[in-house]
Amino acid sequence: MNVLLIGGGGREHALAWKLKQSPLLDTLYCAPGNAGIDQIAECVALDAAEHAGVIRFCRDNTIGLVVIGPEAPLVLGLADDLQAAGIKVFGPSRAASQLEGSKGFTKDLCAEYGIPTAAYARFADAGAAKAYVAKQSLPIVIKADGLAAGKGVTVAATREEADDAIDACFAGAFGAAGAEVVIEEFLDGEEASFFALVDGETALPLATAQDHKRAFDGDEGPNTGGMGAYSPAPIMTEALSAQVMNEIVMPTVRAMQTRGTPFKGVLYAGLMIKDGAAKLIEYNVRFGDPEAQVLMARLKSNLLPALLATAEGRLAGIVLDWHDDPALCVVMAANGYPGAYFTGTEIKGLDQASADPQVQIFHAGTMRDGARILANGGRVLGVTASGRDIGEAQARAYEAVDKIDWPDGFFRRDIGARALG
Ligand code: AMP
Ligand code: GLY
């Protein structure tokens, strides 16, 4: 079967690497891909926002499955248009993608179905939002309703900060995504990422994972897309996973089905865990990045049949096996990220760094210039290693990181510390 993978980040390189191992696969195409993906897939310059062009490509290349990596094309309805054209797709419809595309949508759904989450209110104007904040305790969380590339959330310690975040939102800091704000109670605890494949009806939980969202060691500095991850997450006990499935994931799956907008794809629940119980912070409708890197490193079963079964509503018959050995991913980012950064800087030493068969270097933001590899994004590499325990995986990942010669990048030295602590 020929597969078209949409996206070009570290998540997509990890998915491509794992898809490539499936005997079911003939040719793997990736749009747009990156300098790592182009070593294992045929990268094509397709614009994912141009649905007719994607459909034409699928027909011309007898694509048996399209796998959509990032949230933006999902929210714009790429899966709907592919499906309408008779092309199989892994990824939710536009309506089901509202679980990530509108925070207010998800909070309302949680309220309707009794799903544990932070108390909240929705506002379409600044005055009412500020009046509400004035009556709440601090800290308080201000969120742009729509997709804001991970930048739309402010955890405000003071009312001034909260008011500023509200003003910024309504002043257009996040474009149309900020036309409405959601204000939430601050949840205390430890965060974890929970993933389940969902075929509309059946949900199949994946291995557990945690990421590190802050830019600097000790969980300091600005929020990022994720500076590292590991799997399994020791905090996610079996009892806790069962609670998440019973109280959060399954009620959501049933609600979406009842509403006539079934969710098909991978549902990513961002959790806050306190005293052994989880609350939902938010949903994403795609794999996490860099969580996908460690999940793919640990997945023993073939990925392609599982994604195909998800698309075809056959998940009930699927079992996934995982390697016992933990995996850990260290993200290398361009100096300045998540703020302004330079692109086009050269990265050397990748071959030596990836010589160990238990190390995979997933490219996130890279491009090729002749024989040279250049940085081409904020998060640039995801150096991923396996080991008998988290400590060994961590040591192996940093050994590889230290062989990479890229003075224009930085990384955290403490990925996995929470799991080891
Ligand atoms: P989100 O984009 O909703 O995942 O928010 C980004 C980050 O903000 C989360 O990973 C949390 O660290 C933090 N956050 C969001 N909502 C809350 C909340 N209600 N309480 C505490 N922290 C939150
Ligand atoms: N690692 C966080 C995310 O993928 O949104």
CSV table of C-alpha atoms and ligand atoms in Angstrom, one decimal:
chain,number,residue,atom,x,y,z
A,1,MET,CA,0.0,0.0,0.0
A,2,ASN,CA,1.2,3.5,-0.7
A,3,VAL,CA,0.9,6.0,2.1
A,4,LEU,CA,0.9,9.8,2.1
A,5,LEU,CA,2.0,11.4,5.4
A,6,ILE,CA,1.1,15.1,5.9
A,7,GLY,CA,3.5,17.2,7.9
A,8,GLY,CA,7.2,17.9,8.3
A,9,GLY,CA,8.1,17.9,12.0
A,10,GLY,CA,9.7,15.5,14.5
A,11,ARG,CA,6.4,13.8,15.0
A,12,GLU,CA,6.1,13.0,11.3
A,13,HIS,CA,9.7,11.8,11.1
A,14,ALA,CA,9.0,9.3,14.0
A,15,LEU,CA,5.7,8.2,12.3
A,16,ALA,CA,7.5,7.8,8.9
A,17,TRP,CA,10.3,5.8,10.6
A,18,LYS,CA,7.8,3.4,12.1
A,19,LEU,CA,5.5,3.2,9.1
A,20,LYS,CA,8.6,2.3,7.0
A,21,GLN,CA,9.0,-0.9,9.0
A,22,SER,CA,5.6,-2.2,8.0
A,23,PRO,CA,5.6,-5.1,5.4
A,24,LEU,CA,2.2,-3.7,4.2
A,25,LEU,CA,3.9,-0.5,3.0
A,26,ASP,CA,5.0,0.0,-0.7
A,27,THR,CA,5.9,3.6,-1.2
A,28,LEU,CA,5.8,6.3,1.6
A,29,TYR,CA,5.3,9.8,0.5
A,30,CYS,CA,5.5,12.8,2.8
A,31,ALA,CA,4.4,16.4,2.3
A,32,PRO,CA,6.4,18.5,2.9
A,33,GLY,CA,8.7,16.3,5.0
A,34,ASN,CA,12.2,17.5,6.1
A,35,ALA,CA,15.9,16.5,5.6
A,36,GLY,CA,15.5,13.5,7.9
A,37,ILE,CA,12.3,12.2,6.4
A,38,ASP,CA,13.7,12.5,2.9
A,39,GLN,CA,16.1,9.7,3.7
A,40,ILE,CA,13.3,7.2,4.2
A,41,ALA,CA,10.3,8.6,2.2
A,42,GLU,CA,9.7,10.5,-1.0
A,43,CYS,CA,9.1,14.1,0.0
A,44,VAL,CA,6.6,16.0,-2.2
A,45,ALA,CA,5.9,19.7,-2.3
A,46,LEU,CA,2.2,19.5,-1.8
A,47,ASP,CA,0.2,22.3,-0.1
A,48,ALA,CA,-2.0,20.6,2.6
A,49,ALA,CA,-4.3,23.6,2.5
A,50,GLU,CA,-5.0,22.9,-1.2
A,51,HIS,CA,-7.4,20.0,-0.8
A,52,ALA,CA,-8.0,19.4,-4.5
A,53,GLY,CA,-4.3,19.1,-5.1
A,54,VAL,CA,-3.9,16.6,-2.3
A,55,ILE,CA,-6.8,14.5,-3.7
A,56,ARG,CA,-5.3,14.6,-7.2
A,57,PHE,CA,-1.9,13.5,-5.8
A,58,CYS,CA,-3.6,10.6,-4.0
A,59,ARG,CA,-5.4,9.4,-7.2
A,60,ASP,CA,-2.3,9.7,-9.4
A,61,ASN,CA,-0.2,7.7,-6.9
A,62,THR,CA,-2.8,5.2,-5.7
A,63,ILE,CA,-2.6,6.2,-2.1
A,64,GLY,CA,-4.2,3.7,0.2
A,65,LEU,CA,-4.1,5.8,3.3
A,66,VAL,CA,-3.4,9.4,4.1
A,67,VAL,CA,-2.0,10.0,7.6
A,68,ILE,CA,-2.4,13.6,8.8
A,69,GLY,CA,0.2,14.6,11.4
A,70,PRO,CA,-0.5,18.2,12.5
A,71,GLU,CA,-3.7,19.8,13.8
A,72,ALA,CA,-4.0,22.7,11.3
A,73,PRO,CA,-5.1,20.6,8.3
A,74,LEU,CA,-7.5,18.6,10.4
A,75,VAL,CA,-9.2,21.7,11.7
A,76,LEU,CA,-9.5,22.9,8.1
A,77,GLY,CA,-11.3,19.8,7.1
A,78,LEU,CA,-8.7,17.9,5.0
A,79,ALA,CA,-9.9,14.6,6.3
A,80,ASP,CA,-13.5,15.4,5.3
A,81,ASP,CA,-12.5,16.3,1.7
A,82,LEU,CA,-10.3,13.2,1.3
A,83,GLN,CA,-13.1,11.0,2.7
A,84,ALA,CA,-15.6,12.5,0.4
A,85,ALA,CA,-13.3,11.7,-2.5
A,86,GLY,CA,-13.2,8.0,-1.4
A,87,ILE,CA,-9.7,8.2,0.0
A,88,LYS,CA,-8.9,6.6,3.3
A,89,VAL,CA,-7.6,8.9,6.0
A,90,PHE,CA,-6.2,8.6,9.5
A,91,GLY,CA,-7.3,11.8,11.3
A,92,PRO,CA,-10.5,13.3,12.5
A,93,SER,CA,-13.1,15.3,10.6
A,94,ARG,CA,-13.3,19.1,10.9
A,95,ALA,CA,-16.2,18.7,13.3
A,96,ALA,CA,-14.4,16.2,15.5
A,97,SER,CA,-11.2,18.3,15.4
A,98,GLN,CA,-13.1,21.0,17.3
A,99,LEU,CA,-11.9,19.1,20.4
A,100,GLU,CA,-8.6,20.9,19.7
A,101,GLY,CA,-9.8,23.7,17.5
A,102,SER,CA,-12.0,25.3,20.1
A,103,LYS,CA,-11.2,25.2,23.8
A,104,GLY,CA,-14.7,26.4,24.6
A,105,PHE,CA,-16.2,23.6,22.6
A,106,THR,CA,-14.3,21.0,24.7
A,107,LYS,CA,-15.1,22.7,28.0
A,108,ASP,CA,-18.8,22.8,27.1
A,109,LEU,CA,-18.6,19.1,26.2
A,110,CYS,CA,-16.9,18.3,29.5
A,111,ALA,CA,-19.6,20.2,31.4
A,112,GLU,CA,-22.4,18.4,29.6
A,113,TYR,CA,-21.0,14.9,30.2
A,114,GLY,CA,-19.5,15.4,33.6
A,115,ILE,CA,-15.9,15.0,32.5
A,116,PRO,CA,-13.4,16.1,35.2
A,117,THR,CA,-11.7,19.4,34.2
A,118,ALA,CA,-11.0,22.9,35.6
A,119,ALA,CA,-14.0,25.2,36.2
A,120,TYR,CA,-14.3,27.8,33.4
A,121,ALA,CA,-16.3,30.5,31.7
A,122,ARG,CA,-16.4,31.7,28.0
A,123,PHE,CA,-16.3,35.4,27.0
A,124,ALA,CA,-16.6,37.3,23.7
A,125,ASP,CA,-15.7,40.7,25.1
A,126,ALA,CA,-13.0,42.1,27.4
A,127,GLY,CA,-15.2,43.9,29.9
A,128,ALA,CA,-17.2,40.9,30.9
A,129,ALA,CA,-14.0,38.7,31.0
A,130,LYS,CA,-12.2,41.2,33.3
A,131,ALA,CA,-15.3,41.5,35.6
A,132,TYR,CA,-15.3,37.7,35.9
A,133,VAL,CA,-11.5,37.6,36.7
A,134,ALA,CA,-12.0,40.2,39.4
A,135,LYS,CA,-14.2,37.8,41.3
A,136,GLN,CA,-11.9,34.7,41.0
A,137,SER,CA,-8.9,33.6,43.0
A,138,LEU,CA,-5.4,33.6,41.7
A,139,PRO,CA,-3.5,32.3,39.8
A,140,ILE,CA,-6.0,32.1,36.9
A,141,VAL,CA,-5.6,30.8,33.3
A,142,ILE,CA,-6.6,32.8,30.2
A,143,LYS,CA,-6.8,31.0,26.9
A,144,ALA,CA,-7.5,32.1,23.3
A,145,ASP,CA,-10.4,29.8,22.2
A,146,GLY,CA,-8.9,28.7,18.8
A,147,LEU,CA,-5.6,27.3,17.5
A,148,ALA,CA,-2.7,29.6,18.5
A,149,ALA,CA,0.3,27.4,17.8
A,150,GLY,CA,0.7,26.7,21.5
A,151,LYS,CA,1.0,30.4,22.4
A,152,GLY,CA,-2.6,31.2,23.4
A,153,VAL,CA,-2.4,30.2,27.1
A,154,THR,CA,-1.4,32.6,30.0
A,155,VAL,CA,-1.2,31.4,33.5
A,156,ALA,CA,-1.7,34.7,35.3
A,157,ALA,CA,-0.3,35.3,38.8
A,158,THR,CA,-1.9,38.7,39.2
A,159,ARG,CA,-5.1,40.4,38.0
A,160,GLU,CA,-3.0,42.8,35.9
A,161,GLU,CA,-1.4,39.9,34.1
A,162,ALA,CA,-4.8,38.4,33.5
A,163,ASP,CA,-6.3,41.7,32.2
A,164,ASP,CA,-3.3,42.1,29.9
A,165,ALA,CA,-3.8,38.6,28.5
A,166,ILE,CA,-7.5,39.3,27.9
A,167,ASP,CA,-6.7,42.6,26.2
A,168,ALA,CA,-4.0,41.0,24.0
A,169,CYS,CA,-6.4,38.3,23.0
A,170,PHE,CA,-9.2,40.7,21.9
A,171,ALA,CA,-6.6,43.0,20.3
A,172,GLY,CA,-5.9,40.3,17.8
A,173,ALA,CA,-2.6,38.8,19.2
A,174,PHE,CA,-3.8,35.4,18.0
A,175,GLY,CA,-5.9,36.5,15.1
A,176,ALA,CA,-9.3,34.9,14.8
A,177,ALA,CA,-8.3,32.3,17.4
A,178,GLY,CA,-8.6,35.1,20.0
A,179,ALA,CA,-12.1,36.2,19.1
A,180,GLU,CA,-13.3,34.4,22.2
A,181,VAL,CA,-11.5,33.6,25.5
A,182,VAL,CA,-11.9,30.8,27.9
A,183,ILE,CA,-11.0,31.6,31.6
A,184,GLU,CA,-10.1,28.6,33.7
A,185,GLU,CA,-9.5,27.8,37.3
A,186,PHE,CA,-5.8,27.0,37.9
A,187,LEU,CA,-5.1,23.3,38.4
A,188,ASP,CA,-2.2,22.3,40.5
A,189,GLY,CA,-0.4,18.9,40.0
A,190,GLU,CA,1.8,17.0,37.6
A,191,GLU,CA,1.0,16.9,33.8
A,192,ALA,CA,1.0,13.8,31.7
A,193,SER,CA,0.0,13.1,28.1
A,194,PHE,CA,-2.5,10.3,27.4
A,195,PHE,CA,-3.0,8.9,23.9
A,196,ALA,CA,-5.7,6.6,22.5
A,197,LEU,CA,-6.4,5.5,18.9
A,198,VAL,CA,-10.2,6.0,18.4
A,199,ASP,CA,-12.2,4.6,15.4
A,200,GLY,CA,-15.4,6.4,16.3
A,201,GLU,CA,-16.5,3.8,18.8
A,202,THR,CA,-13.6,1.8,20.2
A,203,ALA,CA,-10.6,3.5,22.0
A,204,LEU,CA,-7.3,1.8,22.3
A,205,PRO,CA,-4.9,3.4,24.8
A,206,LEU,CA,-1.3,3.7,23.8
A,207,ALA,CA,1.8,3.5,26.1
A,208,THR,CA,2.1,6.4,28.6
A,209,ALA,CA,4.3,9.4,28.1
A,210,GLN,CA,5.3,12.7,29.6
A,211,ASP,CA,6.9,15.8,28.0
A,212,HIS,CA,8.7,18.8,29.4
A,213,LYS,CA,7.0,22.0,28.2
A,214,ARG,CA,9.3,24.7,29.6
A,215,ALA,CA,12.4,25.8,27.7
A,216,PHE,CA,15.0,25.5,30.4
A,217,ASP,CA,16.3,23.1,33.0
A,218,GLY,CA,14.3,22.7,36.2
A,219,ASP,CA,11.0,23.5,34.3
A,220,GLU,CA,12.0,27.2,34.1
A,221,GLY,CA,11.5,29.6,31.3
A,222,PRO,CA,8.8,30.1,28.7
A,223,ASN,CA,6.3,27.4,27.6
A,224,THR,CA,7.3,25.6,24.4
A,225,GLY,CA,5.8,22.8,22.2
A,226,GLY,CA,7.9,20.4,24.2
A,227,MET,CA,11.7,20.2,24.9
A,228,GLY,CA,11.8,16.4,25.5
A,229,ALA,CA,9.7,13.4,26.5
A,230,TYR,CA,9.9,9.9,27.9
A,231,SER,CA,7.8,6.8,27.9
A,232,PRO,CA,6.6,5.2,30.1
A,233,ALA,CA,5.4,7.9,32.5
A,234,PRO,CA,5.8,6.4,36.0
A,235,ILE,CA,3.0,8.6,37.3
A,236,MET,CA,0.5,6.9,35.0
A,237,THR,CA,-0.4,3.8,37.0
A,238,GLU,CA,-2.8,1.2,35.7
A,239,ALA,CA,-5.5,2.5,38.0
A,240,LEU,CA,-5.0,6.1,36.8
A,241,SER,CA,-5.0,5.0,33.1
A,242,ALA,CA,-8.3,3.2,33.8
A,243,GLN,CA,-9.8,6.3,35.4
A,244,VAL,CA,-8.7,8.4,32.4
A,245,MET,CA,-10.3,5.9,30.0
A,246,ASN,CA,-13.6,5.6,32.0
A,247,GLU,CA,-14.1,9.2,33.1
A,248,ILE,CA,-12.5,11.2,30.3
A,249,VAL,CA,-11.7,9.3,27.0
A,250,MET,CA,-14.8,7.0,26.7
A,251,PRO,CA,-17.4,9.7,27.7
A,252,THR,CA,-15.8,11.9,25.0
A,253,VAL,CA,-15.9,9.2,22.4
A,254,ARG,CA,-19.5,8.4,23.2
A,255,ALA,CA,-20.5,12.0,23.2
A,256,MET,CA,-18.9,12.7,19.8
A,257,GLN,CA,-20.7,9.6,18.4
A,258,THR,CA,-24.0,10.6,19.9
A,259,ARG,CA,-23.7,14.1,18.4
A,260,GLY,CA,-23.2,12.5,14.9
A,261,THR,CA,-19.6,13.7,14.7
A,262,PRO,CA,-17.6,10.6,15.7
A,263,PHE,CA,-13.9,11.0,16.5
A,264,LYS,CA,-11.5,8.9,14.3
A,265,GLY,CA,-7.8,9.3,14.8
A,266,VAL,CA,-5.6,9.7,17.8
A,267,LEU,CA,-7.1,11.5,20.8
A,268,TYR,CA,-4.4,13.2,23.0
A,269,ALA,CA,-5.6,14.1,26.4
A,270,GLY,CA,-3.4,16.6,28.3
A,271,LEU,CA,-3.9,15.7,32.0
A,272,MET,CA,-3.3,17.3,35.3
A,273,ILE,CA,-2.8,14.7,38.0
A,274,LYS,CA,-3.2,15.4,41.7
A,275,ASP,CA,-3.7,12.9,44.6
A,276,GLY,CA,-3.9,10.0,42.2
A,277,ALA,CA,-6.7,11.4,40.1
A,278,ALA,CA,-6.6,13.1,36.6
A,279,LYS,CA,-8.4,16.1,35.2
A,280,LEU,CA,-8.5,17.1,31.6
A,281,ILE,CA,-6.5,20.2,30.8
A,282,GLU,CA,-7.2,20.1,27.0
A,283,TYR,CA,-7.6,17.8,24.1
A,284,ASN,CA,-5.4,17.6,21.0
A,285,VAL,CA,-6.6,15.6,17.9
A,286,ARG,CA,-3.1,14.4,16.8
A,287,PHE,CA,0.0,12.7,18.2
A,288,GLY,CA,2.1,14.8,20.6
A,289,ASP,CA,5.4,16.2,19.5
A,290,PRO,CA,7.9,15.0,21.0
A,291,GLU,CA,5.7,12.3,22.6
A,292,ALA,CA,5.3,10.5,19.3
A,293,GLN,CA,9.1,10.1,19.1
A,294,VAL,CA,9.2,8.0,22.3
A,295,LEU,CA,6.0,6.2,21.6
A,296,MET,CA,7.2,5.1,18.1
A,297,ALA,CA,10.5,4.1,19.6
A,298,ARG,CA,8.6,1.8,22.0
A,299,LEU,CA,6.0,0.4,19.6
A,300,LYS,CA,6.7,-3.2,18.8
A,301,SER,CA,3.7,-3.9,16.6
A,302,ASN,CA,3.4,-2.5,13.1
A,303,LEU,CA,1.9,1.0,12.9
A,304,LEU,CA,0.3,0.9,9.5
A,305,PRO,CA,-2.3,-1.9,10.2
A,306,ALA,CA,-3.3,0.0,13.4
A,307,LEU,CA,-3.8,3.3,11.6
A,308,LEU,CA,-5.7,1.6,8.8
A,309,ALA,CA,-7.9,-0.2,11.4
A,310,THR,CA,-8.6,3.2,13.0
A,311,ALA,CA,-9.6,4.7,9.7
A,312,GLU,CA,-11.8,1.7,8.8
A,313,GLY,CA,-13.5,1.3,12.2
A,314,ARG,CA,-11.9,-2.0,13.0
A,315,LEU,CA,-9.9,-1.1,16.2
A,316,ALA,CA,-11.8,-3.7,18.3
A,317,GLY,CA,-9.7,-6.4,16.7
A,318,ILE,CA,-6.3,-4.7,17.2
A,319,VAL,CA,-3.8,-5.4,19.9
A,320,LEU,CA,-0.6,-3.3,20.2
A,321,ASP,CA,2.6,-4.6,21.7
A,322,TRP,CA,5.2,-2.4,23.3
A,323,HIS,CA,8.9,-2.8,24.1
A,324,ASP,CA,9.5,-2.9,27.8
A,325,ASP,CA,12.6,-0.7,27.5
A,326,PRO,CA,11.8,2.9,28.1
A,327,ALA,CA,12.6,5.6,25.5
A,328,LEU,CA,13.6,9.2,26.0
A,329,CYS,CA,13.8,12.1,23.6
A,330,VAL,CA,15.9,15.3,24.0
A,331,VAL,CA,14.8,18.1,21.7
A,332,MET,CA,17.5,20.4,20.3
A,333,ALA,CA,16.1,23.8,19.5
A,334,ALA,CA,17.5,26.9,17.8
A,335,ASN,CA,18.9,29.5,20.2
A,336,GLY,CA,16.1,32.0,21.0
A,337,TYR,CA,13.2,29.5,20.6
A,338,PRO,CA,10.3,29.8,21.5
A,339,GLY,CA,11.0,33.5,20.7
A,340,ALA,CA,12.8,34.7,17.6
A,341,TYR,CA,15.6,32.5,16.2
A,342,PHE,CA,17.9,32.2,13.2
A,343,THR,CA,17.5,29.5,10.5
A,344,GLY,CA,20.1,28.3,8.1
A,345,THR,CA,22.7,27.4,10.6
A,346,GLU,CA,24.7,24.2,9.9
A,347,ILE,CA,24.4,21.1,12.0
A,348,LYS,CA,27.4,18.6,12.0
A,349,GLY,CA,28.1,15.3,13.6
A,350,LEU,CA,24.7,13.6,12.9
A,351,ASP,CA,26.2,10.4,11.5
A,352,GLN,CA,28.5,9.8,14.5
A,353,ALA,CA,25.6,10.7,16.9
A,354,SER,CA,23.3,8.2,15.4
A,355,ALA,CA,25.8,5.3,15.1
A,356,ASP,CA,24.3,3.5,18.2
A,357,PRO,CA,21.4,1.3,16.9
A,358,GLN,CA,19.5,2.3,20.1
A,359,VAL,CA,19.6,5.9,19.1
A,360,GLN,CA,17.3,7.5,16.5
A,361,ILE,CA,17.7,11.1,15.5
A,362,PHE,CA,14.3,12.5,14.4
A,363,HIS,CA,14.5,15.7,12.4
A,364,ALA,CA,12.0,18.4,13.2
A,365,GLY,CA,13.1,21.6,11.5
A,366,THR,CA,15.9,20.8,9.1
A,367,MET,CA,16.6,21.2,5.4
A,368,ARG,CA,19.3,19.9,3.1
A,369,ASP,CA,21.8,22.1,1.3
A,370,GLY,CA,23.9,19.8,-0.9
A,371,ALA,CA,25.7,17.6,1.6
A,372,ARG,CA,25.0,20.0,4.5
A,373,ILE,CA,22.1,19.8,7.0
A,374,LEU,CA,20.8,23.2,8.0
A,375,ALA,CA,18.4,24.2,10.8
A,376,ASN,CA,15.1,25.3,9.5
A,377,GLY,CA,12.8,25.8,12.5
A,378,GLY,CA,12.5,26.4,16.2
A,379,ARG,CA,12.6,22.8,17.4
A,380,VAL,CA,15.2,21.2,15.1
A,381,LEU,CA,16.1,17.7,16.3
A,382,GLY,CA,14.7,15.0,18.6
A,383,VAL,CA,17.5,12.8,19.8
A,384,THR,CA,15.7,9.6,20.9
A,385,ALA,CA,17.3,6.6,22.7
A,386,SER,CA,16.1,3.4,24.3
A,387,GLY,CA,17.6,1.7,27.4
A,388,ARG,CA,16.9,-0.9,30.1
A,389,ASP,CA,15.6,1.9,32.3
A,390,ILE,CA,14.9,5.6,32.0
A,391,GLY,CA,18.4,6.4,33.4
A,392,GLU,CA,20.1,4.3,30.7
A,393,ALA,CA,17.9,5.8,27.9
A,394,GLN,CA,18.7,9.3,29.3
A,395,ALA,CA,22.5,8.6,29.4
A,396,ARG,CA,22.4,7.2,25.8
A,397,ALA,CA,20.4,10.1,24.5
A,398,TYR,CA,22.8,12.7,26.0
A,399,GLU,CA,25.8,10.8,24.7
A,400,ALA,CA,24.4,11.2,21.2
A,401,VAL,CA,23.4,14.9,21.8
A,402,ASP,CA,27.0,15.6,22.9
A,403,LYS,CA,28.3,14.3,19.5
A,404,ILE,CA,26.2,16.8,17.6
A,405,ASP,CA,28.1,19.9,16.6
A,406,TRP,CA,25.6,22.8,16.4
A,407,PRO,CA,26.7,25.9,18.3
A,408,ASP,CA,23.5,27.7,17.3
A,409,GLY,CA,21.2,25.3,19.2
A,410,PHE,CA,20.4,24.5,22.8
A,411,PHE,CA,18.7,21.7,24.8
A,412,ARG,CA,17.7,20.8,28.3
A,413,ARG,CA,20.1,18.7,30.4
A,414,ASP,CA,17.4,17.3,32.7
A,415,ILE,CA,14.9,15.5,30.4
A,416,GLY,CA,13.5,12.6,32.4
A,417,ALA,CA,14.5,14.0,35.8
A,418,ARG,CA,10.9,13.8,37.0
A,419,ALA,CA,10.7,10.1,36.2
A,420,LEU,CA,14.1,9.4,37.8
A,421,GLY,CA,13.4,11.6,40.9
B,1,AMP,P1,-2.9,24.1,26.8
B,1,AMP,O1,-2.5,24.7,25.5
B,1,AMP,O2,-4.3,24.2,27.1
B,1,AMP,O3,-2.3,22.7,27.0
B,1,AMP,O4,-2.1,24.9,27.9
B,1,AMP,C1,-0.7,24.9,27.8
B,1,AMP,C2,-0.1,24.7,29.2
B,1,AMP,O5,-0.7,25.7,30.1
B,1,AMP,C3,-0.5,23.4,29.8
B,1,AMP,O6,0.4,22.4,29.4
B,1,AMP,C4,-0.4,23.7,31.3
B,1,AMP,O7,1.0,23.6,31.7
B,1,AMP,C5,-0.9,25.1,31.4
B,1,AMP,N1,-2.3,25.1,31.7
B,1,AMP,C6,-3.3,25.1,30.9
B,1,AMP,N2,-4.5,25.1,31.5
B,1,AMP,C7,-4.2,25.1,32.8
B,1,AMP,C8,-5.0,25.1,34.0
B,1,AMP,N3,-6.3,25.1,34.0
B,1,AMP,N4,-4.3,25.0,35.2
B,1,AMP,C9,-3.0,25.0,35.2
B,1,AMP,N5,-2.2,25.0,34.2
B,1,AMP,C10,-2.8,25.1,33.0
B,2,GLY,N1,4.1,18.0,23.3
B,2,GLY,C1,2.9,18.8,23.3
B,2,GLY,C2,2.1,18.8,22.1
B,2,GLY,O1,2.4,18.1,21.2
B,2,GLY,O2,1.2,19.6,22.0
